[in-house]
PDB file of C-alpha atoms in Angstrom:
ATOM      1  CA  MET A   1      97.030  96.183  84.332  1.00  0.00           C
ATOM      2  CA  ILE A   2      97.578  95.550  87.942  1.00  0.00           C
ATOM      3  CA  PRO A   3      97.309  92.076  89.396  1.00  0.00           C
ATOM      4  CA  LEU A   4      94.597  91.254  91.720  1.00  0.00           C
ATOM      5  CA  ASN A   5      96.974  89.538  94.599  1.00  0.00           C
ATOM      6  CA  ASP A   6      99.400  93.350  94.229  1.00  0.00           C
ATOM      7  CA  TRP A   7      96.234  95.426  94.533  1.00  0.00           C
ATOM      8  CA  LEU A   8      94.892  93.434  97.505  1.00  0.00           C
ATOM      9  CA  LEU A   9      98.120  93.791  98.913  1.00  0.00           C
ATOM     10  CA  PHE A  10      98.294  97.275  98.349  1.00  0.00           C
ATOM     11  CA  THR A  11      94.143  97.682  99.477  1.00  0.00           C
ATOM     12  CA  GLY A  12      95.880  95.785 102.517  1.00  0.00           C
ATOM     13  CA  ALA A  13      98.469  98.133 103.393  1.00  0.00           C
ATOM     14  CA  ALA A  14      96.727 101.122 102.648  1.00  0.00           C
ATOM     15  CA  LEU A  15      94.192 100.023 105.499  1.00  0.00           C
ATOM     16  CA  LEU A  16      96.745  98.987 108.158  1.00  0.00           C
ATOM     17  CA  MET A  17      98.071 102.895 107.167  1.00  0.00           C
ATOM     18  CA  VAL A  18      94.542 104.572 107.578  1.00  0.00           C
ATOM     19  CA  LEU A  19      94.150 102.558 111.150  1.00  0.00           C
ATOM     20  CA  THR A  20      97.583 103.617 112.105  1.00  0.00           C
ATOM     21  CA  PRO A  21      97.325 106.677 114.354  1.00  0.00           C
ATOM     22  CA  GLY A  22      98.767 109.665 112.511  1.00  0.00           C
ATOM     23  CA  PRO A  23      97.492 113.709 112.371  1.00  0.00           C
ATOM     24  CA  ASN A  24      94.103 113.089 110.437  1.00  0.00           C
ATOM     25  CA  MET A  25      93.194 110.371 112.628  1.00  0.00           C
ATOM     26  CA  ILE A  26      93.907 112.571 115.937  1.00  0.00           C
ATOM     27  CA  TYR A  27      92.423 115.675 114.430  1.00  0.00           C
ATOM     28  CA  LEU A  28      89.183 113.605 113.268  1.00  0.00           C
ATOM     29  CA  ILE A  29      88.548 112.005 116.402  1.00  0.00           C
ATOM     30  CA  SER A  30      89.082 115.495 118.101  1.00  0.00           C
ATOM     31  CA  ARG A  31      86.825 117.449 116.107  1.00  0.00           C
ATOM     32  CA  SER A  32      83.761 114.605 116.271  1.00  0.00           C
ATOM     33  CA  ILE A  33      84.443 114.578 120.022  1.00  0.00           C
ATOM     34  CA  CYS A  34      84.503 118.075 120.331  1.00  0.00           C
ATOM     35  CA  GLN A  35      82.156 119.422 117.882  1.00  0.00           C
ATOM     36  CA  GLY A  36      79.656 116.485 116.665  1.00  0.00           C
ATOM     37  CA  ARG A  37      79.672 113.829 113.864  1.00  0.00           C
ATOM     38  CA  MET A  38      78.739 116.456 111.396  1.00  0.00           C
ATOM     39  CA  ALA A  39      81.855 118.922 112.210  1.00  0.00           C
ATOM     40  CA  GLY A  40      84.109 115.072 111.876  1.00  0.00           C
ATOM     41  CA  VAL A  41      82.585 114.789 108.506  1.00  0.00           C
ATOM     42  CA  THR A  42      83.067 118.103 107.169  1.00  0.00           C
ATOM     43  CA  SER A  43      86.618 117.666 108.517  1.00  0.00           C
ATOM     44  CA  LEU A  44      86.724 114.536 106.536  1.00  0.00           C
ATOM     45  CA  LEU A  45      85.876 116.710 102.934  1.00  0.00           C
ATOM     46  CA  GLY A  46      89.225 118.867 103.496  1.00  0.00           C
ATOM     47  CA  VAL A  47      91.352 115.326 104.665  1.00  0.00           C
ATOM     48  CA  VAL A  48      90.203 114.049 101.311  1.00  0.00           C
ATOM     49  CA  ALA A  49      91.378 117.121  99.373  1.00  0.00           C
ATOM     50  CA  GLY A  50      94.379 116.822 100.302  1.00  0.00           C
ATOM     51  CA  PHE A  51      94.658 112.979  99.492  1.00  0.00           C
ATOM     52  CA  LEU A  52      94.167 114.146  96.109  1.00  0.00           C
ATOM     53  CA  ILE A  53      96.645 116.481  95.381  1.00  0.00           C
ATOM     54  CA  HIS A  54      99.265 113.505  96.961  1.00  0.00           C
ATOM     55  CA  MET A  55      97.943 111.201  94.391  1.00  0.00           C
ATOM     56  CA  THR A  56      97.300 114.055  91.711  1.00  0.00           C
ATOM     57  CA  ALA A  57     101.783 114.825  92.385  1.00  0.00           C
ATOM     58  CA  ALA A  58     102.455 111.022  92.184  1.00  0.00           C
ATOM     59  CA  ALA A  59     100.146 109.978  89.440  1.00  0.00           C
ATOM     60  CA  ILE A  60     101.979 112.593  87.302  1.00  0.00           C
ATOM     61  CA  GLY A  61     105.559 111.387  87.279  1.00  0.00           C
ATOM     62  CA  LEU A  62     107.028 111.784  90.532  1.00  0.00           C
ATOM     63  CA  THR A  63     106.451 108.051  91.556  1.00  0.00           C
ATOM     64  CA  ALA A  64     107.897 106.683  87.862  1.00  0.00           C
ATOM     65  CA  LEU A  65     111.083 109.904  88.569  1.00  0.00           C
ATOM     66  CA  PHE A  66     112.056 107.722  91.644  1.00  0.00           C
ATOM     67  CA  MET A  67     111.644 104.166  90.777  1.00  0.00           C
ATOM     68  CA  ALA A  68     113.902 105.138  88.086  1.00  0.00           C
ATOM     69  CA  VAL A  69     116.760 106.735  89.882  1.00  0.00           C
ATOM     70  CA  PRO A  70     118.136 103.999  92.400  1.00  0.00           C
ATOM     71  CA  LEU A  71     119.548 106.440  95.063  1.00  0.00           C
ATOM     72  CA  GLY A  72     116.226 108.364  95.108  1.00  0.00           C
ATOM     73  CA  TYR A  73     114.277 105.217  95.223  1.00  0.00           C
ATOM     74  CA  ASP A  74     116.583 103.651  97.869  1.00  0.00           C
ATOM     75  CA  LEU A  75     116.440 106.543 100.123  1.00  0.00           C
ATOM     76  CA  LEU A  76     112.721 107.073  99.781  1.00  0.00           C
ATOM     77  CA  ARG A  77     112.585 103.301 100.932  1.00  0.00           C
ATOM     78  CA  TRP A  78     114.904 103.572 104.079  1.00  0.00           C
ATOM     79  CA  GLY A  79     113.659 107.255 104.832  1.00  0.00           C
ATOM     80  CA  GLY A  80     109.863 105.755 104.875  1.00  0.00           C
ATOM     81  CA  ALA A  81     110.765 103.029 107.077  1.00  0.00           C
ATOM     82  CA  ALA A  82     112.827 104.969 109.098  1.00  0.00           C
ATOM     83  CA  TYR A  83     109.173 107.102 109.603  1.00  0.00           C
ATOM     84  CA  LEU A  84     107.290 104.189 110.500  1.00  0.00           C
ATOM     85  CA  LEU A  85     109.765 103.127 113.636  1.00  0.00           C
ATOM     86  CA  TRP A  86     109.829 106.077 114.840  1.00  0.00           C
ATOM     87  CA  MET A  87     105.789 106.303 114.773  1.00  0.00           C
ATOM     88  CA  ALA A  88     105.977 103.056 116.281  1.00  0.00           C
ATOM     89  CA  TRP A  89     108.050 103.874 119.216  1.00  0.00           C
ATOM     90  CA  ARG A  90     105.507 107.063 119.482  1.00  0.00           C
ATOM     91  CA  ALA A  91     102.244 104.118 119.852  1.00  0.00           C
ATOM     92  CA  VAL A  92     104.213 102.230 122.111  1.00  0.00           C
ATOM     93  CA  LYS A  93     106.944 105.046 124.565  1.00  0.00           C
ATOM     94  CA  PRO A  94     105.929 105.248 127.775  1.00  0.00           C
ATOM     95  CA  GLY A  95     103.125 108.700 128.127  1.00  0.00           C
ATOM     96  CA  ALA A  96     102.203 108.106 124.942  1.00  0.00           C
ATOM     97  CA  ARG A  97      98.460 108.822 124.295  1.00  0.00           C
ATOM     98  CA  SER A  98      95.920 106.907 122.260  1.00  0.00           C
ATOM     99  CA  PRO A  99      94.167 109.287 119.490  1.00  0.00           C
ATOM    100  CA  PHE A 100      91.127 107.637 121.208  1.00  0.00           C
ATOM    101  CA  GLU A 101      91.992 110.230 124.424  1.00  0.00           C
ATOM    102  CA  PRO A 102      89.525 112.942 124.426  1.00  0.00           C
ATOM    103  CA  ARG A 103      91.246 116.443 123.003  1.00  0.00           C
ATOM    104  CA  GLU A 104      89.719 119.404 123.835  1.00  0.00           C
ATOM    105  CA  LEU A 105      89.148 121.694 120.718  1.00  0.00           C
ATOM    106  CA  ALA A 106      87.111 124.896 120.009  1.00  0.00           C
ATOM    107  CA  PRO A 107      84.193 125.685 117.812  1.00  0.00           C
ATOM    108  CA  ASP A 108      85.238 126.129 114.255  1.00  0.00           C
ATOM    109  CA  SER A 109      82.906 127.084 111.487  1.00  0.00           C
ATOM    110  CA  PRO A 110      82.521 124.810 107.966  1.00  0.00           C
ATOM    111  CA  ARG A 111      84.640 126.353 106.171  1.00  0.00           C
ATOM    112  CA  LYS A 112      88.011 126.389 108.490  1.00  0.00           C
ATOM    113  CA  LEU A 113      86.917 122.903 109.528  1.00  0.00           C
ATOM    114  CA  VAL A 114      87.563 121.472 105.378  1.00  0.00           C
ATOM    115  CA  LEU A 115      90.621 124.154 105.343  1.00  0.00           C
ATOM    116  CA  MET A 116      91.564 122.301 108.388  1.00  0.00           C
ATOM    117  CA  GLY A 117      91.251 118.900 107.227  1.00  0.00           C
ATOM    118  CA  PHE A 118      92.617 119.744 104.200  1.00  0.00           C
ATOM    119  CA  LEU A 119      96.109 121.160 105.638  1.00  0.00           C
ATOM    120  CA  THR A 120      96.510 118.287 107.983  1.00  0.00           C
ATOM    121  CA  SER A 121      96.044 115.944 104.795  1.00  0.00           C
ATOM    122  CA  LEU A 122      98.553 117.509 102.691  1.00  0.00           C
ATOM    123  CA  LEU A 123     101.264 118.444 105.594  1.00  0.00           C
ATOM    124  CA  ASN A 124     100.536 114.555 106.970  1.00  0.00           C
ATOM    125  CA  PRO A 125     104.280 112.789 106.668  1.00  0.00           C
ATOM    126  CA  LYS A 126     102.427 109.803 106.836  1.00  0.00           C
ATOM    127  CA  VAL A 127     100.500 110.498 103.681  1.00  0.00           C
ATOM    128  CA  ALA A 128     103.295 111.733 101.873  1.00  0.00           C
ATOM    129  CA  MET A 129     105.472 108.895 102.818  1.00  0.00           C
ATOM    130  CA  PHE A 130     103.282 106.037 102.006  1.00  0.00           C
ATOM    131  CA  TYR A 131     102.329 107.370  98.395  1.00  0.00           C
ATOM    132  CA  LEU A 132     106.655 108.079  97.893  1.00  0.00           C
ATOM    133  CA  SER A 133     107.613 104.551  99.569  1.00  0.00           C
ATOM    134  CA  ILE A 134     105.137 102.339  99.479  1.00  0.00           C
ATOM    135  CA  LEU A 135     102.860 103.022  96.364  1.00  0.00           C
ATOM    136  CA  PRO A 136     106.050 102.968  94.049  1.00  0.00           C
ATOM    137  CA  GLN A 137     106.495  98.972  95.034  1.00  0.00           C
ATOM    138  CA  PHE A 138     102.814  98.047  93.534  1.00  0.00           C
ATOM    139  CA  ILE A 139     103.877  99.766  90.249  1.00  0.00           C
ATOM    140  CA  THR A 140     105.373  97.920  87.112  1.00  0.00           C
ATOM    141  CA  PRO A 141     105.603  99.244  83.467  1.00  0.00           C
ATOM    142  CA  GLU A 142     105.160  95.547  82.457  1.00  0.00           C
ATOM    143  CA  HIS A 143     101.759  96.005  83.311  1.00  0.00           C
ATOM    144  CA  GLY A 144     101.024  98.600  81.925  1.00  0.00           C
ATOM    145  CA  SER A 145     100.961 102.417  82.017  1.00  0.00           C
ATOM    146  CA  VAL A 146     102.452 103.627  84.841  1.00  0.00           C
ATOM    147  CA  LEU A 147     100.081 106.702  85.125  1.00  0.00           C
ATOM    148  CA  ALA A 148      96.863 104.265  84.570  1.00  0.00           C
ATOM    149  CA  GLN A 149      98.333 102.707  87.786  1.00  0.00           C
ATOM    150  CA  SER A 150      99.317 105.432  90.047  1.00  0.00           C
ATOM    151  CA  LEU A 151      95.943 106.570  89.480  1.00  0.00           C
ATOM    152  CA  ILE A 152      94.149 102.835  90.381  1.00  0.00           C
ATOM    153  CA  LEU A 153      96.381 102.789  93.374  1.00  0.00           C
ATOM    154  CA  GLY A 154      95.691 105.983  94.764  1.00  0.00           C
ATOM    155  CA  ILE A 155      92.053 105.676  94.138  1.00  0.00           C
ATOM    156  CA  THR A 156      92.316 102.652  96.214  1.00  0.00           C
ATOM    157  CA  GLN A 157      93.700 104.718  98.901  1.00  0.00           C
ATOM    158  CA  ILE A 158      91.714 107.381  99.066  1.00  0.00           C
ATOM    159  CA  SER A 159      88.508 104.969  98.659  1.00  0.00           C
ATOM    160  CA  VAL A 160      89.820 102.704 101.903  1.00  0.00           C
ATOM    161  CA  SER A 161      90.781 106.063 103.800  1.00  0.00           C
ATOM    162  CA  PHE A 162      87.667 107.545 103.088  1.00  0.00           C
ATOM    163  CA  THR A 163      85.527 104.770 104.863  1.00  0.00           C
ATOM    164  CA  VAL A 164      87.585 104.293 107.425  1.00  0.00           C
ATOM    165  CA  ASN A 165      87.885 107.999 108.668  1.00  0.00           C
ATOM    166  CA  LEU A 166      84.100 108.121 107.518  1.00  0.00           C
ATOM    167  CA  LEU A 167      83.434 105.520 110.322  1.00  0.00           C
ATOM    168  CA  ILE A 168      86.244 107.092 112.581  1.00  0.00           C
ATOM    169  CA  ALA A 169      84.235 110.401 112.096  1.00  0.00           C
ATOM    170  CA  LEU A 170      80.928 109.271 112.676  1.00  0.00           C
ATOM    171  CA  PHE A 171      81.115 106.758 116.171  1.00  0.00           C
ATOM    172  CA  ALA A 172      84.405 108.445 117.947  1.00  0.00           C
ATOM    173  CA  ALA A 173      82.634 109.871 120.671  1.00  0.00           C
ATOM    174  CA  GLY A 174      81.315 106.238 121.344  1.00  0.00           C
ATOM    175  CA  ILE A 175      84.730 104.535 120.568  1.00  0.00           C
ATOM    176  CA  SER A 176      86.147 106.738 122.711  1.00  0.00           C
ATOM    177  CA  ALA A 177      84.106 106.351 125.954  1.00  0.00           C
ATOM    178  CA  TRP A 178      84.545 102.747 125.034  1.00  0.00           C
ATOM    179  CA  PHE A 179      88.004 102.448 125.317  1.00  0.00           C
ATOM    180  CA  MET A 180      87.712 104.717 128.211  1.00  0.00           C
ATOM    181  CA  ARG A 181      86.070 102.526 130.138  1.00  0.00           C
ATOM    182  CA  TYR A 182      88.264  99.607 129.419  1.00  0.00           C
ATOM    183  CA  PRO A 183      91.711 101.121 129.703  1.00  0.00           C
ATOM    184  CA  LEU A 184      93.388  97.540 129.390  1.00  0.00           C
ATOM    185  CA  TRP A 185      92.094  97.946 125.744  1.00  0.00           C
ATOM    186  CA  LEU A 186      93.324 101.574 125.305  1.00  0.00           C
ATOM    187  CA  MET A 187      96.952 100.771 126.371  1.00  0.00           C
ATOM    188  CA  LEU A 188      96.844  97.162 124.150  1.00  0.00           C
ATOM    189  CA  GLN A 189      95.589  99.115 120.930  1.00  0.00           C
ATOM    190  CA  ARG A 190      98.724 101.435 120.911  1.00  0.00           C
ATOM    191  CA  TYR A 191     100.667  98.183 121.145  1.00  0.00           C
ATOM    192  CA  VAL A 192      98.827  96.535 118.321  1.00  0.00           C
ATOM    193  CA  MET A 193      99.793  99.494 116.098  1.00  0.00           C
ATOM    194  CA  GLY A 194     103.091 100.268 117.184  1.00  0.00           C
ATOM    195  CA  PHE A 195     103.877  96.499 116.286  1.00  0.00           C
ATOM    196  CA  VAL A 196     101.739  96.808 112.632  1.00  0.00           C
ATOM    197  CA  LEU A 197     103.901  99.673 112.191  1.00  0.00           C
ATOM    198  CA  ALA A 198     107.356  97.953 113.235  1.00  0.00           C
ATOM    199  CA  ALA A 199     106.591  95.144 110.550  1.00  0.00           C
ATOM    200  CA  LEU A 200     105.792  97.559 108.107  1.00  0.00           C
ATOM    201  CA  ALA A 201     108.921  99.128 108.418  1.00  0.00           C
ATOM    202  CA  LEU A 202     110.663  95.890 108.008  1.00  0.00           C
ATOM    203  CA  ARG A 203     108.779  94.637 104.806  1.00  0.00           C
ATOM    204  CA  LEU A 204     109.271  97.794 102.890  1.00  0.00           C
ATOM    205  CA  VAL A 205     113.605  97.739 104.069  1.00  0.00           C
ATOM    206  CA  GLN A 206     113.415  93.875 102.648  1.00  0.00           C
ATOM    207  CA  GLU A 207     111.865  95.011 100.073  1.00  0.00           C
ATOM    208  CA  GLN A 208     113.767  95.180  96.596  1.00  0.00           C
ATOM    209  CA  ARG A 209     113.792  97.844  93.655  1.00  0.00           C
ATOM    210  CA  LYS A 210     110.908  96.129  91.483  1.00  0.00           C
ATOM    211  CA  LEU A 211     112.401  98.239  88.681  1.00  0.00           C
ATOM    212  CA  ALA A 212     116.002  96.777  86.851  1.00  0.00           C
TER     213      ALA A 212
END
């Protein structure tokens, strides 16, 4: 199956991606700050459901299809790199806001929280790009079933994202208050994220197809 080194590298990539500000993080933080921890956790259930859709789509053959077509794989690779660079620019551009800056949201019912979390995750281009551009790099037919590898990597990504997002939902208010007291760290957080995203984009561009 998947070599341990590759799995650890993928886990690190999944961790970097979930720590990078995106629609899911912004929604969970805003909901937790405005409506409380339980609202953030409830929204997270919907986010995880969206992850499952992305994972299923990749596991049933989408990943293998794009890896088997050189042009399709390269287009996804370059598209993913371009999207990461765009996110990096959004993090560092003048006037950019950190996801830990409070946003006002009206209270929602638990059902709507789950639905909005699901839609935010399902339509999140960062998650789609991760599954279509980054996950395929860690799949090699020589290591066994492509379906099994896709499921293992998908479950790994969901586990990492759930753990990190759960902590964010539980402690969003405290983290936000801390950043508000130390605005320099708020700015530094944006620049660190921008650097990480740009570095990940560079690695994606330099990555060679693993299938001949």
